[in-house]
Short mmCIF file of C-alpha atoms and ligand atoms in Angstrom, two decimals:
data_model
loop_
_atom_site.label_atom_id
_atom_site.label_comp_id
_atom_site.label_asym_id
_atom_site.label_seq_id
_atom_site.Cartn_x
_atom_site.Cartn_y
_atom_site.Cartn_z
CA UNK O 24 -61.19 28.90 9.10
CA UNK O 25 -60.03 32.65 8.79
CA UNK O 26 -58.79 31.88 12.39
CA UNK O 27 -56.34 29.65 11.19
CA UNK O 28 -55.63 30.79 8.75
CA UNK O 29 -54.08 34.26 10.62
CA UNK O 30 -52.58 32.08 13.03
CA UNK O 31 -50.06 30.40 10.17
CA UNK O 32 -50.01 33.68 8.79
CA UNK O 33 -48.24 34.57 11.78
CA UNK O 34 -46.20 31.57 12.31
CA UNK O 35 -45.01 31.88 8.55
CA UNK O 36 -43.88 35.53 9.19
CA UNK O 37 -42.22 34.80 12.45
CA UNK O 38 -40.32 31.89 11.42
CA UNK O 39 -36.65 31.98 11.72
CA UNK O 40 -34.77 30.15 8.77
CA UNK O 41 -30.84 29.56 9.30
CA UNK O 42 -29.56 27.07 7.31
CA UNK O 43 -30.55 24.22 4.56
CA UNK O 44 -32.16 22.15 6.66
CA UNK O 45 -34.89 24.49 8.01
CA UNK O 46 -35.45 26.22 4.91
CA UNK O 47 -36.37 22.57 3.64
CA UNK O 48 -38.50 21.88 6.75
CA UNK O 49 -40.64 25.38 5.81
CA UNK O 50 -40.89 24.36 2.64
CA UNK O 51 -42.48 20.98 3.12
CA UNK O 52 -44.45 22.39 6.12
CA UNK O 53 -45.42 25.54 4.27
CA UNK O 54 -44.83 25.50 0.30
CA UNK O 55 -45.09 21.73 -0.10
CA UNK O 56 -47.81 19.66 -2.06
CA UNK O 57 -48.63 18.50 1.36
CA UNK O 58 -48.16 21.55 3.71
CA UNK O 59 -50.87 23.09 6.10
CA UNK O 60 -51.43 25.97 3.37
CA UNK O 61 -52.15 23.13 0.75
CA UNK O 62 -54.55 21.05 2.92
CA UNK O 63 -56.29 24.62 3.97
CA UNK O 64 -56.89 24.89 -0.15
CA UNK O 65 -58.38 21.46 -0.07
CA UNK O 66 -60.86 22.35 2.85
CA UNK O 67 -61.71 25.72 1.21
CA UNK O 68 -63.57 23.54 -1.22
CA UNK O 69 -66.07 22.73 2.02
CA UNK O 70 -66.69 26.25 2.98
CA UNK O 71 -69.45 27.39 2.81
CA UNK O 72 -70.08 28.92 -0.62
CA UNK O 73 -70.65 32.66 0.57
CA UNK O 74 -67.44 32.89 2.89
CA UNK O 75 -65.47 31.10 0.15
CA UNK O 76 -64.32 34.21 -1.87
CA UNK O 77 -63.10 36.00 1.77
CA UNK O 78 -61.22 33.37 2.72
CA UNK O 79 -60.08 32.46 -0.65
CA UNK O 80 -58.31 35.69 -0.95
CA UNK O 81 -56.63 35.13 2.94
CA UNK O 82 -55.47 31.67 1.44
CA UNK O 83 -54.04 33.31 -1.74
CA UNK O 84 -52.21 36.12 0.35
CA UNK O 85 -50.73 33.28 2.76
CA UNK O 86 -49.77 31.31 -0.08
CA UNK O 87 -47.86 34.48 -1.72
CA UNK O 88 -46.33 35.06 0.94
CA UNK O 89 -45.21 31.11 2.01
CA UNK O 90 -43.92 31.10 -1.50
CA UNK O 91 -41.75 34.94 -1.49
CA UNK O 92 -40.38 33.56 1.82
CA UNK O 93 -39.06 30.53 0.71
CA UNK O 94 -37.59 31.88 -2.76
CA UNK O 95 -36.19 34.86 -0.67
CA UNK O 96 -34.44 32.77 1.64
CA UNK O 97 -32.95 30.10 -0.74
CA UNK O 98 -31.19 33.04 -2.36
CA UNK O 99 -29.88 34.53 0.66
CA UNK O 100 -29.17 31.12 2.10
CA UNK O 101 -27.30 30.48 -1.79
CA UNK O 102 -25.67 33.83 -1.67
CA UNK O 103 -24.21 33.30 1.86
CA UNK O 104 -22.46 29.84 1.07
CA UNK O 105 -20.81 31.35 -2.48
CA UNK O 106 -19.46 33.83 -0.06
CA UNK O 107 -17.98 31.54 2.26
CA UNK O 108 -16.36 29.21 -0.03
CA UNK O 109 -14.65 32.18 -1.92
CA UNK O 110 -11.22 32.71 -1.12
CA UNK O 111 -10.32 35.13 0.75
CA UNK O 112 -9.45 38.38 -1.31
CA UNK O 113 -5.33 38.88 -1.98
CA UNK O 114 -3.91 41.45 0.21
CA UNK O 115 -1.14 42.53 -2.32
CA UNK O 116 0.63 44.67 0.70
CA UNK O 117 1.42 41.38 2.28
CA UNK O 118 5.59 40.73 2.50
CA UNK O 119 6.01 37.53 0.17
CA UNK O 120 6.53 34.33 1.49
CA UNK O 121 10.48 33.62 2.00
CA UNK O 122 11.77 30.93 -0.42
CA UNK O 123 13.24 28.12 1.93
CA UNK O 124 16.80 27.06 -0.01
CA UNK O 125 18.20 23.37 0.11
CA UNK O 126 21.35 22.98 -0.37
CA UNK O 127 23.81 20.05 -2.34
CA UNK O 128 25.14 16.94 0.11
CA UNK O 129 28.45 17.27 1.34
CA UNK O 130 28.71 14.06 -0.83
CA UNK O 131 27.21 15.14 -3.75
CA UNK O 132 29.33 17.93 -4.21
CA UNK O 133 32.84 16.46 -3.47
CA UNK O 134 31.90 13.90 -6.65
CA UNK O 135 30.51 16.47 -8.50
CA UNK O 136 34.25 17.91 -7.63
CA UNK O 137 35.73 15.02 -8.83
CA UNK O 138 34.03 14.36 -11.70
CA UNK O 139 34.44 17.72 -12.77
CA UNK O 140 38.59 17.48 -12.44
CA UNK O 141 38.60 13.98 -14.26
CA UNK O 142 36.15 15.16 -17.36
CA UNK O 143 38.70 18.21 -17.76
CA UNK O 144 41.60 15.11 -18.69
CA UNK O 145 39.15 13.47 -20.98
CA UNK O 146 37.76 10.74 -18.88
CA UNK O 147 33.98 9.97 -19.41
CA UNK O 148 31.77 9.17 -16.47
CA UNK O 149 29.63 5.41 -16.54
CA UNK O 150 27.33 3.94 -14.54
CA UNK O 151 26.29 0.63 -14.13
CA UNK O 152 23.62 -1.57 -11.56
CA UNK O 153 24.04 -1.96 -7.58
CA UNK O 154 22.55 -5.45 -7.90
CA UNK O 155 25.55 -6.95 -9.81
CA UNK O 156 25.90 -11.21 -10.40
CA UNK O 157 29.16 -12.70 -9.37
CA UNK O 158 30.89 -12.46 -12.35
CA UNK O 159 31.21 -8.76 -12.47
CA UNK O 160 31.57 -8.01 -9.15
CA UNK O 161 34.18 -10.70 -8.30
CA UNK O 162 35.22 -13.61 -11.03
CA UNK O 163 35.95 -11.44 -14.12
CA UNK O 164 37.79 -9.47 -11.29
CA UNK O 165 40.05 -12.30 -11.09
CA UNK O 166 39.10 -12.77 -7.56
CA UNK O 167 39.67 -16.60 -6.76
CA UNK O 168 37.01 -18.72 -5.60
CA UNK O 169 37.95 -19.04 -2.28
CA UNK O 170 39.10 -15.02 -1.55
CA UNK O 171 37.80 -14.30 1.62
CA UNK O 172 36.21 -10.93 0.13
CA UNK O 173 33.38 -13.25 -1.31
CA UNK O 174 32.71 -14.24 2.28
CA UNK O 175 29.72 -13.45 3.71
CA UNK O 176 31.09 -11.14 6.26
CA UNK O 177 31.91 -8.72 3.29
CA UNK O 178 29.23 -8.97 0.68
CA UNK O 179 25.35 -8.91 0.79
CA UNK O 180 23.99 -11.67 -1.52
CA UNK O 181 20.21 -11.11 -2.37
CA UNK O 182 17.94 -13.62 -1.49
CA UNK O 183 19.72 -16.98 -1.14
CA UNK O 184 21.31 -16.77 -4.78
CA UNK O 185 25.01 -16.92 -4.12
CA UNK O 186 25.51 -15.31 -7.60
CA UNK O 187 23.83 -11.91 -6.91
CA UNK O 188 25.26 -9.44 -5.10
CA UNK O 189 24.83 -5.53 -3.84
CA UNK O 190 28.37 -4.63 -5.69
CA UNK O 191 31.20 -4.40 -3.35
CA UNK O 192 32.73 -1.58 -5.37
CA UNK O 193 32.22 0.24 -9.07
CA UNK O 194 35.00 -1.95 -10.69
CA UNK O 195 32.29 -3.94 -11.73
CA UNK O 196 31.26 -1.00 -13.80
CA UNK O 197 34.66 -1.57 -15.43
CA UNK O 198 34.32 -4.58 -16.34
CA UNK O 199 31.10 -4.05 -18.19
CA UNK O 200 32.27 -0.82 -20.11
CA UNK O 201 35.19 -2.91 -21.58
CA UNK O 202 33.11 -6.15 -22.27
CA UNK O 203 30.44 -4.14 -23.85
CA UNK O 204 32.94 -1.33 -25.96
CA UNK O 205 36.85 -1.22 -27.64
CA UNK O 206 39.58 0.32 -26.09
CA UNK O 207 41.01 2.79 -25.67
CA UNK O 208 38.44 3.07 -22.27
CA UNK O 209 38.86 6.63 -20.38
CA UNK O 210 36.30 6.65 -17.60
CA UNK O 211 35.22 6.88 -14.43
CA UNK O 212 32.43 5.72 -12.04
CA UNK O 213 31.27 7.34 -9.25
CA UNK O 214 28.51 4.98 -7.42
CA UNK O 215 27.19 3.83 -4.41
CA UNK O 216 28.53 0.64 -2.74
CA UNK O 217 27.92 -1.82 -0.27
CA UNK O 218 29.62 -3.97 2.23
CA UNK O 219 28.01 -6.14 5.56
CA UNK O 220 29.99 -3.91 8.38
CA UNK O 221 28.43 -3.32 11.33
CA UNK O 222 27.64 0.99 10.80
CA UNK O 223 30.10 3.35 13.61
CA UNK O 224 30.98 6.34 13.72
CA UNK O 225 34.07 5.09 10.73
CA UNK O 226 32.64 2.14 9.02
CA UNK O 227 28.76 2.02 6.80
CA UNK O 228 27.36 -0.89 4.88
CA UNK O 229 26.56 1.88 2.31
CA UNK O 230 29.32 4.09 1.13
CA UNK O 231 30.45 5.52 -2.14
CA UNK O 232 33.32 5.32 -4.74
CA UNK O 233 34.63 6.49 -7.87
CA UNK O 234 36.91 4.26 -9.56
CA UNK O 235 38.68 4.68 -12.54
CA UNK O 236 39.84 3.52 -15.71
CA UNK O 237 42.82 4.15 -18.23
CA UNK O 238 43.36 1.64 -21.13
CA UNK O 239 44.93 2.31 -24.61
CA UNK O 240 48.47 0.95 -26.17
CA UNK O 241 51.83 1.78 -23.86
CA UNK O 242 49.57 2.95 -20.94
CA UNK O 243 52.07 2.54 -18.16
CA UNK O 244 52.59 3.46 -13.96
CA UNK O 245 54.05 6.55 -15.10
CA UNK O 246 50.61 7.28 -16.35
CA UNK O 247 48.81 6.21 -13.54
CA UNK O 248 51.04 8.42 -10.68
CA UNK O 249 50.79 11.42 -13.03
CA UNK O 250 46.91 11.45 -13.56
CA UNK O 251 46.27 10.80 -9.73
CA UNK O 252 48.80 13.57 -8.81
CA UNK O 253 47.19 15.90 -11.23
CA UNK O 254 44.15 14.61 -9.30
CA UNK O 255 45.17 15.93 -5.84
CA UNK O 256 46.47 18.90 -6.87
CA UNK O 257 43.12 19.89 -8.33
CA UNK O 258 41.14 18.46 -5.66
CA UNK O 259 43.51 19.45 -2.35
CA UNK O 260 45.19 22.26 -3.65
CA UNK O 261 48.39 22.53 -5.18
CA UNK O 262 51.14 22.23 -1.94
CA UNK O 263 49.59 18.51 -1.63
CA UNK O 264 52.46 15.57 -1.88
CA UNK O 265 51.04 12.32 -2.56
CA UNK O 266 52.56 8.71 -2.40
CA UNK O 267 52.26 5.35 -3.49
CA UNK O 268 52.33 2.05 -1.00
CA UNK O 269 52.67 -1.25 -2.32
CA UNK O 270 49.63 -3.27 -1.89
CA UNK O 271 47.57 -5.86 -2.91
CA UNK O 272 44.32 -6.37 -5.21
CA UNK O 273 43.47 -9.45 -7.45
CA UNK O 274 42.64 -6.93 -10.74
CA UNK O 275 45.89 -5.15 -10.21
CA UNK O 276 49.53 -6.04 -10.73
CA UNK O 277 51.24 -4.27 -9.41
CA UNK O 278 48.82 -2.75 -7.01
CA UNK O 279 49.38 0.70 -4.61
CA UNK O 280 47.62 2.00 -2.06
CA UNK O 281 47.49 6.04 -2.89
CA UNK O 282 48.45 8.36 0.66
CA UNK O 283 48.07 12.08 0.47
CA UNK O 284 49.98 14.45 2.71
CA UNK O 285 47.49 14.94 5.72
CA UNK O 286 45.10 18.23 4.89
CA UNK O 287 44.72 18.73 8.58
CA UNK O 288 48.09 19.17 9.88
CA UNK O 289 50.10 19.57 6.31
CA UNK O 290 52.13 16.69 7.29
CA UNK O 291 53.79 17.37 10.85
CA UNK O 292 51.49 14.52 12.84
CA UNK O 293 47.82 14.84 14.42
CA UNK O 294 45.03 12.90 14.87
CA UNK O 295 43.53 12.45 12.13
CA UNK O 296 46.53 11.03 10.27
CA UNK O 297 47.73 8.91 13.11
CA UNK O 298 50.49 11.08 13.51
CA UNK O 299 52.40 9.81 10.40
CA UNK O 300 51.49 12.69 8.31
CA UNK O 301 49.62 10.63 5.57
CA UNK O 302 46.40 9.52 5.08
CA UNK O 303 45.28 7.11 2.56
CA UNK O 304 42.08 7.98 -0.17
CA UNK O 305 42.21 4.86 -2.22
CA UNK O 306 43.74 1.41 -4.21
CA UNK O 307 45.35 1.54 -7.39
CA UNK O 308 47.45 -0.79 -9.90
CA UNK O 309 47.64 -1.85 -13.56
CA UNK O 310 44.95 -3.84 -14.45
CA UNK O 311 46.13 -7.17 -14.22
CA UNK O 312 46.23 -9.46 -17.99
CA UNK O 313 44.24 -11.63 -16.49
CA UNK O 314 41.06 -8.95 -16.13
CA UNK O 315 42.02 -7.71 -19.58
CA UNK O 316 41.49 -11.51 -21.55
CA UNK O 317 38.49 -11.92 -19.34
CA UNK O 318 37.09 -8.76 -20.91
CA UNK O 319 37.98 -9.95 -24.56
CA UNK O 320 40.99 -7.16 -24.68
CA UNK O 321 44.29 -8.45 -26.22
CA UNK O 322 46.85 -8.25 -22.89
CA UNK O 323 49.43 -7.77 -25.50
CA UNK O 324 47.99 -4.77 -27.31
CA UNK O 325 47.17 -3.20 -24.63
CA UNK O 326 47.53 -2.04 -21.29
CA UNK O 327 46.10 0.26 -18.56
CA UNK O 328 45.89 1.41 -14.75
CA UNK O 329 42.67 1.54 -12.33
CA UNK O 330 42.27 3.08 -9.30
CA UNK O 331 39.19 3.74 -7.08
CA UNK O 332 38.43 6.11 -4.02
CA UNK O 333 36.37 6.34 -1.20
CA UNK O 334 34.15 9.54 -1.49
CA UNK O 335 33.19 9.46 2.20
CA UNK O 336 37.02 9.57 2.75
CA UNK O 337 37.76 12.80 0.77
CA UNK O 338 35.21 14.59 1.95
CA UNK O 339 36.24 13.90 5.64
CA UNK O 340 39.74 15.01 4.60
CA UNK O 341 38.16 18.27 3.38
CA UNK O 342 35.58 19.33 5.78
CA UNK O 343 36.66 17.00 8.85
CA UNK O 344 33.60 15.09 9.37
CA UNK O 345 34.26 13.06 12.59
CA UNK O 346 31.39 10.36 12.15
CA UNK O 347 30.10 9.31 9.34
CA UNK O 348 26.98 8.11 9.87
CA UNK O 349 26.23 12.12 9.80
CA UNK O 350 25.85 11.88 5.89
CA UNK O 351 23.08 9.64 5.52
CA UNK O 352 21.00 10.94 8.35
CA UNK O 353 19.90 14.14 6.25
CA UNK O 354 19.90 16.33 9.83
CA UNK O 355 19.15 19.64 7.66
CA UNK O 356 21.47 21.11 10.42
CA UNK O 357 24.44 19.31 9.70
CA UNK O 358 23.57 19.95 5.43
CA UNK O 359 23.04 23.24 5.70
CA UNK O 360 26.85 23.27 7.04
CA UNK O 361 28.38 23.00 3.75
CA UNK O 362 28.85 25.56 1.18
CA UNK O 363 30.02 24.90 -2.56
CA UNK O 364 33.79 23.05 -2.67
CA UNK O 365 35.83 25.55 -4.61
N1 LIG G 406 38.00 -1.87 -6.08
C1 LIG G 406 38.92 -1.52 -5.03
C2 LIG G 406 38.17 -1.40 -3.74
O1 LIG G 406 36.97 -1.32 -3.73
C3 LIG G 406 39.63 -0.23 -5.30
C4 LIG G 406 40.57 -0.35 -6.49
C5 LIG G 406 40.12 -0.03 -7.73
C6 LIG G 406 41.87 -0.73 -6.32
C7 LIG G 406 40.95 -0.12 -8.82
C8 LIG G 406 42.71 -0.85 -7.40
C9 LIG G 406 42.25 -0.53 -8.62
O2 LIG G 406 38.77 -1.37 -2.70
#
């Protein structure tokens, strides 16, 4: 039995413990209720009564030393892993990481722009919902029921309910500020729009606008060229000319189309203007009586001018942005292009 007993003695000394799951195979082999050193205990009891205290004291040493091994390498073992899963320590010498910088959209900026120029004059900015019903985006509009911009060429109806609609433009927005309010109305809304065209480099289904509205007592045209020309000034700088084309819009009458002088070649012919020197930004007219008594507002009392804008349009006037299918493809190398508009 002392035989034995030496030889485990040796194995336990030898044995090479790496991770979690040997340690746990020693310690049922070895330390265990059940291990070799434990059944040697149980046999001990058969020995012959003389050798018993000799090979007691082996069994007692083996034990000891079993037991110190397995203790000793659970903390190492422990002591190890804490290491590992200890972050690394901070080398403060290390250059900082470089702050990457986004910058505003082309588009976000030109309304900002414009916002800016029409708050200075006293106009408030509203907003109102992209998923309009008919009556705001077309009726109370005093579009009739058969105008071919209700077609579905033009407008995207949701679902199969002919009476809601992605809004065409932001006049619908006007309609609910002066339904829901009392004139006088000063405001604008910038917003994004939809219409069904097939998306090029010149036309998108989703675009954006800011229309406008002006509508107090003796509000007349005059008031209407003024405030846009102030407009361009601001926005274009102060050599712009701008003019006014007869035109056509149901919530208008009279209605103008508004032309700048062209930005690119200051009015002598290129491209871009079609070589006539004038490119157009947006529709404009007095609101038309009809809108006015739709919105519960006394035609007689008062009166007032709209306009609205394409802000896809001004900021290809101003930074000459061929194709515009470049603004809502967020290519960070076409973004970072574009500095603050002064
Ligand atoms: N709502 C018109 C459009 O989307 C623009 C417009 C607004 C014209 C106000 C006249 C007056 O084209």
């Amino acid at each position: 039995m002392l035989e034995k007993i030496r030889a485990i003695h040796q194995q336990v000394e030898s044995i090479q413990i790496e991770n979690g799951d040997q340690l746990e195979q020693f310690r049922s082999a070895y330390v265990g209720r059940k291990g070799v050193i434990a059944d040697l205990f149980e046999s001990l009891k058969t020995a012959p009564p003389e050798d018993r205290r000799a090979i007691g004291a082996e069994l007692n040493n083996l034990k000891n030393l079993a037991q110190n091994k397995f203790t000793e390498t659970r903390d190492r073992l422990e002591t190890q892993q804490a290491q590992a899963t200890q972050p690394a320590p901070v080398d403060l010498t290390l250059p900082g990481y470089p702050n990457e910088m986004g910058s505003m959209h082309p588009l976000s900026m030109v309304r900002a722009r414009i916002v800016e120029i029409f708050e200075r004059i006293g106009f408030n900015v509203a907003d109102g919902p992209e998923i309009e019903d008919d009556w705001h985006n077309f009726t109370s509009l005093n579009f009739p029921p058969n105008h071919p911009a209700r077609e579905m060429q033009d407008t995207f109806f949701i679902g199969k309910n002919p009476d809601m609609v992605l809004r065409t433009h932001t006049s619908s927005v006007q309609v609910r500020l002066m339904e829901n309010g009392k004139p006088p109305f000063r405001a604008i809304m910038p917003g994004r729009v939809y219409r069904n065209e097939a998306i090029s480099v010149r036309a998108h289904c989703v675009f954006h606008q800011v229309e406008g509205i002006y509508i107090d007592r003796n509000v007349s045209f005059m008031d209407l060229k003024q405030t846009l020309y102030h407009f361009s000034r601001e926005m274009f700088g102060k050599d712009i000319r701008i003019r006014f084309r007869p035109s056509f819009f149901p919530f208008t009458e009279p209605s103008a189309e508004i032309d700048i002088s062209c930005l690119i070649c200051k009015g002598s012919g290129c491209n871009i203007c079609k070589h006539s020197g004038w490119v157009e930004i947006g529709g404009s007219g007095m609101v038309d009586p009809n809108v006015l008594t739709n919105c519960g507002i006394d035609p007689e009392e008062f009166t007032g001018f709209a306009f609205g804008m394409g802000i896809e349009r001004i900021t290809n006037l101003l930074y000459q942005v061929r194709d515009l299918r470049l603004f809502t493809e967020n290519d960070v190398r076409f973004l970072r292009q574009f500095g603050p508009v002064s």
